[in-house]
mmCIF file of C-alpha atoms in Angstrom:
data_model
loop_
_atom_site.group_PDB
_atom_site.id
_atom_site.type_symbol
_atom_site.label_atom_id
_atom_site.label_comp_id
_atom_site.label_asym_id
_atom_site.label_seq_id
_atom_site.Cartn_x
_atom_site.Cartn_y
_atom_site.Cartn_z
ATOM 1 C CA MET A 1 4.184 110.333 51.223
ATOM 2 C CA ILE A 2 5.688 112.400 54.063
ATOM 3 C CA ARG A 3 8.880 110.374 53.856
ATOM 4 C CA ASN A 4 9.014 110.928 50.073
ATOM 5 C CA TYR A 5 8.768 114.685 50.644
ATOM 6 C CA ALA A 6 11.659 114.500 53.130
ATOM 7 C CA SER A 7 13.758 112.581 50.583
ATOM 8 C CA ILE A 8 12.945 115.086 47.835
ATOM 9 C CA GLY A 9 13.938 117.939 50.124
ATOM 10 C CA THR A 10 17.220 116.218 51.032
ATOM 11 C CA LEU A 11 18.075 115.559 47.351
ATOM 12 C CA PHE A 12 17.500 119.165 46.291
ATOM 13 C CA LEU A 13 19.480 120.501 49.238
ATOM 14 C CA ILE A 14 22.482 118.288 48.397
ATOM 15 C CA ILE A 15 22.415 119.327 44.717
ATOM 16 C CA SER A 16 22.357 122.943 45.858
ATOM 17 C CA ALA A 17 25.345 122.259 48.137
ATOM 18 C CA ILE A 18 27.426 120.717 45.310
ATOM 19 C CA LEU A 19 26.790 123.606 42.920
ATOM 20 C CA THR A 20 27.464 126.161 45.644
ATOM 21 C CA ALA A 21 30.733 124.505 46.683
ATOM 22 C CA GLY A 22 32.172 124.423 43.174
ATOM 23 C CA SER A 23 31.253 128.025 42.445
ATOM 24 C CA ASN A 24 32.631 129.233 45.786
ATOM 25 C CA VAL A 25 36.110 127.898 45.012
ATOM 26 C CA TYR A 26 36.091 129.406 41.528
ATOM 27 C CA TYR A 27 34.724 132.706 42.815
ATOM 28 C CA SER A 28 37.303 133.003 45.627
ATOM 29 C CA ASN A 29 40.047 132.708 43.014
ATOM 30 C CA GLN A 30 38.553 135.240 40.601
ATOM 31 C CA VAL A 31 37.389 137.770 43.205
ATOM 32 C CA GLN A 32 40.973 138.753 43.970
ATOM 33 C CA ASN A 33 40.703 141.054 40.931
ATOM 34 C CA ILE A 34 37.251 142.509 41.557
ATOM 35 C CA SER A 35 35.339 144.047 44.456
ATOM 36 C CA PRO A 36 33.042 141.481 46.161
ATOM 37 C CA PHE A 37 30.319 144.129 46.275
ATOM 38 C CA THR A 38 30.585 144.728 42.532
ATOM 39 C CA PHE A 39 30.226 140.993 41.933
ATOM 40 C CA THR A 40 27.282 140.832 44.353
ATOM 41 C CA PHE A 41 25.438 143.631 42.542
ATOM 42 C CA ILE A 42 25.937 142.195 39.060
ATOM 43 C CA SER A 43 25.259 138.607 40.071
ATOM 44 C CA PHE A 44 22.035 139.234 41.959
ATOM 45 C CA PHE A 45 20.772 141.716 39.392
ATOM 46 C CA ILE A 46 21.068 138.887 36.859
ATOM 47 C CA THR A 47 19.447 136.452 39.305
ATOM 48 C CA ALA A 48 16.508 138.767 39.986
ATOM 49 C CA LEU A 49 15.919 139.317 36.265
ATOM 50 C CA PHE A 50 15.962 135.573 35.668
ATOM 51 C CA PHE A 51 13.296 134.761 38.247
ATOM 52 C CA HIS A 52 11.162 137.756 37.302
ATOM 53 C CA ALA A 53 11.249 136.478 33.716
ATOM 54 C CA ILE A 54 9.932 133.123 34.936
ATOM 55 C CA GLN A 55 7.133 134.944 36.751
ATOM 56 C CA LEU A 56 6.170 136.952 33.695
ATOM 57 C CA SER A 57 6.277 133.921 31.393
ATOM 58 C CA ASN A 58 3.733 132.031 33.462
ATOM 59 C CA ALA A 59 0.548 133.946 34.193
ATOM 60 C CA SER A 60 -0.624 131.280 36.661
ATOM 61 C CA MET A 61 2.256 132.176 38.973
ATOM 62 C CA ARG A 62 1.101 135.778 39.340
ATOM 63 C CA SER A 63 -1.401 136.314 42.116
ATOM 64 C CA HIS A 64 -2.420 138.699 44.853
ATOM 65 C CA ASN A 65 -0.077 136.805 47.181
ATOM 66 C CA GLU A 66 2.797 138.873 45.806
ATOM 67 C CA THR A 67 1.493 141.894 47.720
ATOM 68 C CA ALA A 68 0.733 139.940 50.898
ATOM 69 C CA ASN A 69 3.123 138.923 53.686
ATOM 70 C CA VAL A 70 4.945 142.251 53.469
ATOM 71 C CA LYS A 71 6.805 141.775 56.774
ATOM 72 C CA ASP A 72 8.148 138.393 55.717
ATOM 73 C CA MET A 73 9.177 139.768 52.324
ATOM 74 C CA ILE A 74 11.078 142.630 53.984
ATOM 75 C CA GLY A 75 12.634 140.155 56.398
ATOM 76 C CA ILE A 76 13.865 137.808 53.678
ATOM 77 C CA ASN A 77 15.231 140.759 51.675
ATOM 78 C CA LEU A 78 17.280 142.121 54.572
ATOM 79 C CA SER A 79 18.491 138.704 55.740
ATOM 80 C CA THR A 80 19.405 137.699 52.169
ATOM 81 C CA ALA A 81 21.470 140.868 51.806
ATOM 82 C CA GLY A 82 23.223 140.038 55.067
ATOM 83 C CA VAL A 83 23.941 136.450 54.010
ATOM 84 C CA PHE A 84 25.528 137.026 50.634
ATOM 85 C CA MET A 85 27.312 140.314 51.246
ATOM 86 C CA SER A 86 29.049 138.965 54.351
ATOM 87 C CA PHE A 87 29.734 135.627 52.635
ATOM 88 C CA TYR A 88 31.362 137.058 49.504
ATOM 89 C CA PHE A 89 33.379 139.501 51.606
ATOM 90 C CA ALA A 90 34.730 136.613 53.713
ATOM 91 C CA LEU A 91 35.686 134.589 50.611
ATOM 92 C CA LYS A 92 38.103 137.329 49.579
ATOM 93 C CA TYR A 93 40.270 136.768 52.673
ATOM 94 C CA ILE A 94 39.561 133.270 54.032
ATOM 95 C CA GLU A 95 39.848 129.720 52.664
ATOM 96 C CA PRO A 96 36.506 128.869 50.959
ATOM 97 C CA ALA A 97 35.948 125.621 52.873
ATOM 98 C CA ILE A 98 36.462 127.435 56.177
ATOM 99 C CA VAL A 99 34.080 130.254 55.235
ATOM 100 C CA GLY A 100 31.367 127.739 54.409
ATOM 101 C CA ALA A 101 32.089 125.670 57.515
ATOM 102 C CA ILE A 102 31.885 128.638 59.880
ATOM 103 C CA GLU A 103 28.656 129.811 58.281
ATOM 104 C CA ILE A 104 27.109 126.385 58.604
ATOM 105 C CA GLY A 105 28.448 125.938 62.119
ATOM 106 C CA VAL A 106 26.778 129.132 63.281
ATOM 107 C CA ALA A 107 23.501 128.771 61.332
ATOM 108 C CA PRO A 108 21.959 125.726 63.097
ATOM 109 C CA ILE A 109 22.584 127.037 66.608
ATOM 110 C CA SER A 110 21.270 130.441 65.480
ATOM 111 C CA SER A 111 18.040 128.876 64.194
ATOM 112 C CA LEU A 112 17.576 127.109 67.534
ATOM 113 C CA LEU A 113 18.157 130.303 69.529
ATOM 114 C CA ILE A 114 15.750 132.246 67.313
ATOM 115 C CA ALA A 115 13.100 129.531 67.704
ATOM 116 C CA ARG A 116 13.534 129.442 71.480
ATOM 117 C CA ILE A 117 13.853 133.181 72.227
ATOM 118 C CA PHE A 118 11.447 134.717 69.729
ATOM 119 C CA HIS A 119 8.967 131.889 69.129
ATOM 120 C CA ARG A 120 9.076 130.186 72.543
ATOM 121 C CA LYS A 121 9.461 126.767 70.938
ATOM 122 C CA LEU A 122 10.694 123.794 72.935
ATOM 123 C CA LEU A 123 14.011 122.523 71.621
ATOM 124 C CA ASN A 124 14.676 118.907 70.739
ATOM 125 C CA LYS A 125 17.710 117.571 72.644
ATOM 126 C CA VAL A 126 19.110 115.890 69.533
ATOM 127 C CA ASP A 127 18.871 119.177 67.615
ATOM 128 C CA VAL A 128 20.701 120.952 70.418
ATOM 129 C CA ILE A 129 23.500 118.353 70.400
ATOM 130 C CA THR A 130 23.973 118.496 66.620
ATOM 131 C CA GLY A 131 23.794 122.286 66.641
ATOM 132 C CA LEU A 132 26.445 122.536 69.365
ATOM 133 C CA GLY A 133 28.584 119.983 67.539
ATOM 134 C CA THR A 134 28.725 122.018 64.356
ATOM 135 C CA PHE A 135 29.346 125.191 66.360
ATOM 136 C CA ILE A 136 32.337 123.590 68.104
ATOM 137 C CA GLY A 137 33.685 122.540 64.704
ATOM 138 C CA SER A 138 33.415 126.152 63.562
ATOM 139 C CA LEU A 139 35.296 127.427 66.614
ATOM 140 C CA PHE A 140 38.111 124.987 65.843
ATOM 141 C CA LEU A 141 38.360 126.353 62.294
ATOM 142 C CA ILE A 142 38.404 129.941 63.536
ATOM 143 C CA PHE A 143 41.359 129.239 65.843
ATOM 144 C CA ALA A 144 43.143 127.251 63.120
ATOM 145 C CA THR A 145 42.796 130.169 60.693
ATOM 146 C CA LEU A 146 44.064 132.766 63.165
ATOM 147 C CA GLN A 147 47.072 130.537 63.892
ATOM 148 C CA GLY A 148 47.918 130.353 60.189
ATOM 149 C CA ASN A 149 46.960 126.701 59.726
ATOM 150 C CA SER A 150 44.337 127.155 56.992
ATOM 151 C CA GLY A 151 44.828 126.502 53.294
ATOM 152 C CA VAL A 152 45.127 130.190 52.382
ATOM 153 C CA ALA A 153 47.734 132.501 53.867
ATOM 154 C CA PHE A 154 46.369 135.870 54.983
ATOM 155 C CA SER A 155 48.204 139.176 54.767
ATOM 156 C CA SER A 156 47.234 140.433 58.217
ATOM 157 C CA ILE A 157 45.307 139.330 61.286
ATOM 158 C CA PRO A 158 42.802 142.237 61.019
ATOM 159 C CA PHE A 159 41.768 141.134 57.503
ATOM 160 C CA ALA A 160 41.538 137.508 58.631
ATOM 161 C CA ALA A 161 39.498 138.491 61.695
ATOM 162 C CA ALA A 162 37.154 140.585 59.555
ATOM 163 C CA GLY A 163 36.684 137.635 57.197
ATOM 164 C CA LEU A 164 35.988 135.247 60.070
ATOM 165 C CA ALA A 165 33.504 137.663 61.665
ATOM 166 C CA SER A 166 31.744 138.048 58.306
ATOM 167 C CA ALA A 167 31.501 134.267 57.930
ATOM 168 C CA ALA A 168 29.948 133.942 61.400
ATOM 169 C CA LEU A 169 27.529 136.793 60.702
ATOM 170 C CA CYS A 170 26.580 135.052 57.471
ATOM 171 C CA GLY A 171 25.477 131.998 59.456
ATOM 172 C CA PHE A 172 23.135 134.066 61.609
ATOM 173 C CA PHE A 173 21.565 135.773 58.599
ATOM 174 C CA ALA A 174 21.212 132.389 56.858
ATOM 175 C CA ALA A 175 19.092 131.124 59.746
ATOM 176 C CA LEU A 176 16.852 134.195 59.518
ATOM 177 C CA ALA A 177 16.531 133.866 55.731
ATOM 178 C CA ALA A 178 15.487 130.209 56.021
ATOM 179 C CA ILE A 179 12.808 131.100 58.582
ATOM 180 C CA TYR A 180 11.320 133.882 56.435
ATOM 181 C CA SER A 181 11.532 131.685 53.337
ATOM 182 C CA LYS A 182 9.678 128.897 55.115
ATOM 183 C CA ARG A 183 6.932 131.328 56.150
ATOM 184 C CA LEU A 184 6.437 132.485 52.587
ATOM 185 C CA SER A 185 6.297 128.874 51.360
ATOM 186 C CA GLU A 186 3.644 128.112 53.967
ATOM 187 C CA ALA A 187 1.730 131.187 52.745
ATOM 188 C CA GLN A 188 1.476 129.496 49.314
ATOM 189 C CA TRP A 189 4.240 131.499 47.644
ATOM 190 C CA SER A 190 5.792 129.480 44.821
ATOM 191 C CA THR A 191 9.540 128.881 44.657
ATOM 192 C CA SER A 192 10.045 131.244 41.717
ATOM 193 C CA MET A 193 7.832 133.885 43.351
ATOM 194 C CA ILE A 194 9.990 133.929 46.491
ATOM 195 C CA LEU A 195 13.189 134.079 44.465
ATOM 196 C CA ALA A 196 11.838 136.884 42.273
ATOM 197 C CA HIS A 197 11.197 139.145 45.267
ATOM 198 C CA ARG A 198 13.999 138.436 47.744
ATOM 199 C CA PHE A 199 16.897 140.355 46.167
ATOM 200 C CA TYR A 200 15.766 143.990 46.119
ATOM 201 C CA ALA A 201 17.745 144.962 49.227
ATOM 202 C CA ILE A 202 20.977 143.219 48.246
ATOM 203 C CA ILE A 203 20.932 144.795 44.770
ATOM 204 C CA VAL A 204 20.434 148.319 46.115
ATOM 205 C CA VAL A 205 22.933 148.055 48.983
ATOM 206 C CA SER A 206 25.687 146.388 46.929
ATOM 207 C CA LEU A 207 25.217 148.957 44.139
ATOM 208 C CA ILE A 208 25.590 151.849 46.575
ATOM 209 C CA ILE A 209 28.775 150.381 48.069
ATOM 210 C CA SER A 210 30.183 149.618 44.606
ATOM 211 C CA ILE A 211 29.607 153.202 43.462
ATOM 212 C CA LYS A 212 31.258 154.567 46.611
ATOM 213 C CA GLN A 213 34.246 152.267 46.115
ATOM 214 C CA GLY A 214 34.557 153.312 42.479
ATOM 215 C CA GLY A 215 35.665 151.197 39.545
ATOM 216 C CA LEU A 216 32.299 149.538 38.857
ATOM 217 C CA LEU A 217 32.348 150.251 35.111
ATOM 218 C CA GLU A 218 36.090 149.608 34.841
ATOM 219 C CA GLN A 219 35.878 146.144 36.419
ATOM 220 C CA LEU A 220 32.954 144.859 34.372
ATOM 221 C CA PRO A 221 34.490 144.569 30.829
ATOM 222 C CA SER A 222 37.293 142.214 31.899
ATOM 223 C CA ASN A 223 35.227 140.144 34.322
ATOM 224 C CA TRP A 224 31.757 139.835 32.777
ATOM 225 C CA ALA A 225 32.217 136.276 31.419
ATOM 226 C CA TRP A 226 33.087 134.519 34.683
ATOM 227 C CA VAL A 227 30.628 136.668 36.637
ATOM 228 C CA LEU A 228 27.841 135.496 34.302
ATOM 229 C CA VAL A 229 28.873 131.821 34.675
ATOM 230 C CA VAL A 230 29.103 131.997 38.468
ATOM 231 C CA SER A 231 25.803 133.889 38.630
ATOM 232 C CA ILE A 232 23.964 131.121 36.778
ATOM 233 C CA ILE A 233 25.714 127.997 38.108
ATOM 234 C CA GLY A 234 26.655 129.311 41.541
ATOM 235 C CA VAL A 235 23.711 131.551 42.421
ATOM 236 C CA VAL A 236 20.582 131.010 40.290
ATOM 237 C CA LEU A 237 20.537 127.200 40.246
ATOM 238 C CA PRO A 238 21.665 126.609 43.863
ATOM 239 C CA LEU A 239 19.106 129.114 45.149
ATOM 240 C CA TYR A 240 16.343 127.438 43.172
ATOM 241 C CA PHE A 241 17.230 123.966 44.479
ATOM 242 C CA LEU A 242 17.644 125.365 48.002
ATOM 243 C CA GLN A 243 14.222 126.970 47.907
ATOM 244 C CA VAL A 244 12.615 123.710 46.762
ATOM 245 C CA GLY A 245 14.431 121.912 49.587
ATOM 246 C CA ILE A 246 13.126 124.441 52.105
ATOM 247 C CA GLN A 247 9.560 123.715 50.964
ATOM 248 C CA TYR A 248 9.906 120.057 51.947
ATOM 249 C CA SER A 249 12.147 120.363 55.035
ATOM 250 C CA GLU A 250 12.184 121.829 58.521
ATOM 251 C CA THR A 251 14.246 125.000 59.010
ATOM 252 C CA PHE A 252 16.765 123.369 61.349
ATOM 253 C CA PHE A 253 17.320 120.481 58.942
ATOM 254 C CA VAL A 254 17.873 122.942 56.087
ATOM 255 C CA MET A 255 20.645 124.561 58.133
ATOM 256 C CA MET A 256 22.188 121.183 58.955
ATOM 257 C CA SER A 257 22.017 119.870 55.385
ATOM 258 C CA LEU A 258 24.050 122.858 54.215
ATOM 259 C CA SER A 259 26.895 121.411 56.284
ATOM 260 C CA PHE A 260 27.701 119.336 53.198
ATOM 261 C CA ILE A 261 28.931 122.479 51.436
ATOM 262 C CA PRO A 262 32.307 122.720 53.264
ATOM 263 C CA ILE A 263 33.336 119.116 52.520
ATOM 264 C CA PHE A 264 32.371 119.518 48.857
ATOM 265 C CA THR A 265 34.251 122.831 48.817
ATOM 266 C CA PHE A 266 37.332 121.203 50.345
ATOM 267 C CA ALA A 267 37.288 118.614 47.552
ATOM 268 C CA PHE A 268 36.961 121.287 44.830
ATOM 269 C CA GLN A 269 39.892 123.196 46.356
ATOM 270 C CA PHE A 270 42.298 120.561 44.995
ATOM 271 C CA PHE A 271 41.706 122.181 41.582
ATOM 272 C CA ASP A 272 42.784 125.628 42.841
ATOM 273 C CA PRO A 273 46.599 125.992 42.959
ATOM 274 C CA ARG A 274 46.220 129.063 45.169
ATOM 275 C CA ILE A 275 45.013 126.859 48.056
ATOM 276 C CA HIS A 276 47.250 124.276 49.698
ATOM 277 C CA THR A 277 45.917 121.277 51.607
ATOM 278 C CA SER A 278 45.320 121.964 55.291
ATOM 279 C CA TYR A 279 44.631 119.008 57.575
ATOM 280 C CA HIS A 280 43.360 121.411 60.237
ATOM 281 C CA SER A 281 40.705 122.547 57.766
ATOM 282 C CA LEU A 282 39.883 118.944 56.873
ATOM 283 C CA LEU A 283 39.472 117.981 60.536
ATOM 284 C CA GLY A 284 37.145 120.868 61.307
ATOM 285 C CA VAL A 285 35.104 120.314 58.161
ATOM 286 C CA THR A 286 34.853 116.578 58.883
ATOM 287 C CA VAL A 287 33.536 117.212 62.409
ATOM 288 C CA ILE A 288 30.811 119.454 61.016
ATOM 289 C CA LEU A 289 29.986 116.924 58.290
ATOM 290 C CA GLY A 290 29.673 114.139 60.863
ATOM 291 C CA PHE A 291 27.018 116.020 62.798
ATOM 292 C CA ALA A 292 25.291 116.916 59.512
ATOM 293 C CA LEU A 293 25.039 113.248 58.502
ATOM 294 C CA PHE A 294 23.620 112.431 61.905
ATOM 295 C CA SER A 295 21.061 115.200 61.448
ATOM 296 C CA VAL A 296 20.045 113.789 58.035
ATOM 297 C CA TYR A 297 19.475 110.384 59.622
ATOM 298 C CA VAL A 298 17.393 111.853 62.454
ATOM 299 C CA ASN A 299 15.348 113.916 59.981
ATOM 300 C CA ASN A 300 14.447 110.836 57.914
ATOM 301 C CA VAL A 301 13.451 108.913 61.060
ATOM 302 C CA ARG A 302 11.182 111.750 62.182
ATOM 303 C CA HIS A 303 9.303 111.716 58.874
ATOM 304 C CA ARG A 304 8.599 108.008 58.696
ATOM 305 C CA PRO A 305 4.868 107.341 58.710
ATOM 306 C CA ILE A 306 3.524 106.040 62.003
ATOM 307 C CA GLN A 307 2.311 102.864 60.304
ATOM 308 C CA GLU A 308 5.811 102.093 59.048
ATOM 309 C CA ARG A 309 7.184 102.452 62.570
ATOM 310 C CA LYS A 310 4.585 99.986 63.832
ATOM 311 C CA GLU A 311 5.500 97.478 61.122
ATOM 312 C CA MET A 312 9.163 97.768 62.015
ATOM 313 C CA ALA A 313 8.317 97.154 65.663
ATOM 314 C CA LEU A 314 6.509 93.969 64.707
#
């Protein structure tokens, strides 16, 4: 049964990665004509409405738990805002596969550091090795981008550096979001309940920035169609599958499984004429994917029932 749960978690996480990768490539192309903060506000406003509608349509999902775990709910709101706002900002200036790879390269090592420093947990040596491996792959991609060897040419080093820093920051916030999400799941919050209450901060902050930038109402009429599509296919569905995967998986494994996103993104980039093929990007992404596959294998071994291990030994 435990092994089945691990397999279910892995399946949902991979589906989430595929949907996220495809939408990231499409978004990075379209966002050149719209503010990333305007997109973030509209997209997550739609997402929040969707999951609140699910809550309202099913009375059994509403409970007193929605007012409990206030600290964790605040934590997941702030970390979620950090994840997506930094991620969508980075996509405007950096090759999508590299943005995803840097995020994923930073996230596993961040989750280990958080577990060790703040929760005093002992770290598994294999987790440390895989976490460092993905981090090294991310560093390679950062240097490749700054040297002009990525699939997207950048207009200036400051913009590229800002995009790279945002991608790295996204990885740290992703680790925090996974930890808070796991806590809420363990507190008996349903998947839709968590997703209905985790976007308040990102909606407010992105709206404020959009208003200050100006052009919110002017950008919407010509961009509403693709924003709606990306919101549903690239935000609502991936987040739902990700949350289900988090329920059945350890936080570190969730971070490692997301390493599939960059390789899927790299494949989808062949359909975007704006992005040319970069073998530096492919090498860095492949290194990260290799450690991710190793992590998937280790995760499945850990969740084998003890009886099955004994039978294999016989």
